[in-house]
XYZ file of C-alpha atoms in Angstrom:
233
model
C 76.227 86.754 89.326
C 79.053 86.865 91.973
C 78.846 89.482 94.649
C 82.404 88.587 96.324
C 84.292 91.391 97.047
C 88.196 91.577 96.725
C 89.328 92.593 99.883
C 92.650 91.277 99.615
C 94.241 94.897 99.280
C 92.479 95.891 102.900
C 95.175 95.069 105.098
C 98.225 96.931 102.960
C 95.595 99.403 102.623
C 95.019 99.402 106.901
C 99.117 99.731 106.985
C 99.432 102.065 104.255
C 96.711 104.641 105.907
C 97.525 104.006 109.311
C 98.008 106.991 111.564
C 100.116 105.994 114.027
C 102.815 104.756 111.290
C 105.920 105.296 112.555
C 106.915 107.902 110.001
C 106.808 111.264 112.453
C 103.932 112.326 111.700
C 102.758 113.102 115.007
C 105.527 115.997 115.282
C 104.102 118.111 112.686
C 100.606 120.288 113.011
C 101.281 121.559 109.402
C 100.813 125.376 110.391
C 97.730 124.412 112.448
C 99.608 125.307 115.817
C 100.051 129.159 114.421
C 96.545 129.773 113.629
C 95.916 128.223 117.409
C 98.309 130.969 118.471
C 96.515 133.459 116.321
C 93.291 132.442 118.256
C 91.995 131.940 114.691
C 91.188 128.007 115.209
C 90.147 128.245 118.995
C 87.346 125.556 119.507
C 85.028 122.746 117.846
C 83.542 124.767 115.079
C 86.592 126.332 113.955
C 88.616 123.341 114.696
C 86.484 121.762 112.041
C 86.568 124.306 109.873
C 90.165 124.182 109.612
C 90.314 120.664 108.784
C 87.534 120.507 106.440
C 88.753 123.847 104.779
C 92.536 121.976 104.639
C 91.018 119.071 102.803
C 88.632 120.731 100.368
C 90.808 123.654 99.527
C 94.361 122.273 100.127
C 95.044 118.838 100.206
C 92.815 118.224 97.028
C 94.444 120.393 94.788
C 98.227 119.333 96.018
C 99.012 116.487 98.140
C 96.168 114.393 97.261
C 96.397 115.070 93.427
C 99.823 113.708 93.495
C 98.992 111.042 95.347
C 96.531 110.204 92.320
C 99.115 111.339 89.365
C 101.600 109.284 91.214
C 99.687 106.071 91.468
C 98.986 106.634 87.547
C 102.667 106.984 86.974
C 103.548 103.745 88.860
C 100.782 101.899 86.638
C 102.457 103.203 83.590
C 105.669 102.334 85.015
C 106.849 105.644 83.893
C 109.922 106.717 86.199
C 110.482 109.947 84.138
C 106.852 111.179 84.996
C 107.270 109.981 88.524
C 110.446 112.129 89.141
C 108.571 115.238 87.135
C 106.017 114.892 89.808
C 108.035 115.138 92.889
C 110.037 117.765 91.667
C 106.993 119.598 90.807
C 105.376 119.000 94.404
C 108.292 120.120 95.489
C 108.238 123.391 94.111
C 104.897 124.326 94.982
C 105.799 123.462 98.846
C 106.779 127.160 99.702
C 106.909 127.016 103.388
C 110.739 125.564 104.110
C 109.272 123.213 106.967
C 106.368 121.840 105.016
C 109.342 121.254 102.275
C 111.363 119.151 104.556
C 108.522 117.700 106.142
C 107.121 116.188 103.219
C 110.469 114.586 102.324
C 111.132 112.978 105.682
C 108.423 111.381 105.710
C 108.258 109.665 102.220
C 111.790 108.265 102.856
C 110.576 107.000 106.185
C 107.511 105.033 104.514
C 110.110 104.201 102.096
C 112.218 103.030 104.682
C 109.256 100.537 106.156
C 107.303 98.838 103.367
C 110.850 98.024 101.351
C 111.341 95.277 104.568
C 108.080 94.276 103.136
C 108.618 94.053 99.355
C 110.941 94.590 96.921
C 109.720 96.183 93.900
C 111.720 97.219 90.941
C 109.932 100.485 90.221
C 110.486 101.980 93.844
C 114.168 100.590 93.593
C 114.553 102.920 90.878
C 112.860 105.646 92.264
C 114.941 105.389 95.519
C 118.112 105.321 93.179
C 116.852 108.825 91.991
C 116.554 109.898 95.394
C 120.091 109.079 96.199
C 120.635 110.757 92.729
C 119.479 113.783 94.239
C 117.256 113.726 91.298
C 114.058 113.909 93.365
C 113.292 114.471 96.875
C 111.171 111.697 98.440
C 107.868 113.572 99.315
C 105.164 111.777 101.329
C 102.266 112.107 98.795
C 104.385 110.910 95.824
C 105.474 107.273 97.886
C 102.157 107.010 99.259
C 100.926 106.680 95.454
C 103.646 104.523 94.066
C 102.981 102.141 97.384
C 99.464 102.324 96.944
C 99.466 100.809 93.084
C 102.400 98.439 93.814
C 100.317 96.985 96.890
C 97.427 96.779 94.144
C 95.061 99.135 96.383
C 92.486 100.471 94.280
C 92.830 104.200 93.512
C 89.611 105.224 95.143
C 90.586 103.605 98.344
C 93.958 104.594 98.340
C 93.129 108.112 98.020
C 90.414 107.360 100.842
C 93.012 106.327 103.012
C 95.158 109.193 102.218
C 92.815 111.747 103.186
C 91.611 109.677 106.280
C 94.754 109.669 107.586
C 95.959 113.405 106.878
C 92.603 114.109 109.065
C 92.710 112.049 111.861
C 96.337 113.479 112.059
C 94.946 117.210 111.917
C 92.401 116.295 114.320
C 94.614 114.845 117.063
C 96.659 117.866 116.659
C 93.977 119.871 117.432
C 92.756 117.918 120.320
C 96.171 118.821 121.623
C 96.846 122.533 120.721
C 92.991 124.035 121.233
C 92.536 121.727 123.191
C 89.461 119.921 122.573
C 88.129 116.627 124.207
C 88.761 113.274 122.716
C 85.276 112.821 121.709
C 85.274 116.045 120.310
C 87.855 115.070 117.984
C 85.624 112.140 117.322
C 82.662 114.100 116.418
C 85.059 115.956 113.769
C 86.012 112.967 112.419
C 82.253 111.286 112.145
C 81.397 114.789 110.724
C 84.037 114.564 107.915
C 83.403 111.415 106.185
C 80.642 112.385 103.378
C 83.697 115.047 102.625
C 86.007 112.720 102.851
C 84.507 110.881 100.320
C 83.049 113.479 98.240
C 86.787 114.901 97.759
C 87.969 111.463 96.607
C 85.627 111.498 93.874
C 86.566 115.378 92.893
C 90.322 114.365 93.354
C 89.715 111.728 90.805
C 87.951 114.057 88.067
C 90.470 116.818 89.072
C 91.520 118.944 86.208
C 95.231 118.427 86.006
C 95.922 122.198 85.269
C 94.320 122.726 88.765
C 97.218 120.930 90.040
C 99.343 122.837 92.715
C 96.518 125.594 93.307
C 97.772 128.212 95.396
C 96.631 128.384 99.083
C 98.176 131.698 100.520
C 97.005 131.886 103.906
C 98.076 129.061 104.578
C 101.590 129.032 103.026
C 101.820 132.334 105.000
C 100.899 130.816 108.604
C 103.432 127.529 107.683
C 106.066 130.005 107.238
C 105.238 132.123 110.319
C 105.418 128.936 112.407
C 109.193 129.283 111.917
C 109.379 131.883 114.098
C 107.133 131.305 116.878
C 108.351 132.228 120.274
C 107.163 128.525 121.546
C 106.276 125.916 119.475
C 105.372 121.862 120.069
C 105.434 120.818 116.348
C 107.976 121.105 114.173
C 105.930 122.339 111.367
């Protein structure tokens, strides 16, 4: 029996899911800045609660679900489905800042990885973006590249959730503020939650995709009018 595990995809996964990837993610708090200014998030416990709730009740039903769906569309070389998914993703992002941020992050992700490899499927999607038939959302682009770079779906989703969680924790450390080790403690504690959320995303009912997060949307909209801001969203 051959127990050798194929890890040829690991370098690609680490690169794609790198929280320090120069796409501008560090400039967006995804509404956390509003939560902090309103003292809803104000210490280690509430910061962890924010990140965990975002993971389990927002990302799983929205961006994480679209990573999976985009991955499957790329696997089937179904460009029309991918365009529908991208437009659906656009429609459910009610806050303007969040919608625009997702589009910009997706475009920058394409700009980085097209330098490495040329994929006809991604080129067709990029052409649709240029023709304004698609909106270049980050989660869609992430899912497509994960498939094209031969990253297994489970690992792709875990990488997506890890980079999302790490980004939120980094923002919380700066905004609350917290100590750097506090941030690491939050990350350690959320390992099993991330793994559980991956399995739940893989089995998620299609009708649950786009589940509304009203409070989150409101805080993101309020961010546009905060008196002072460190982040763009």
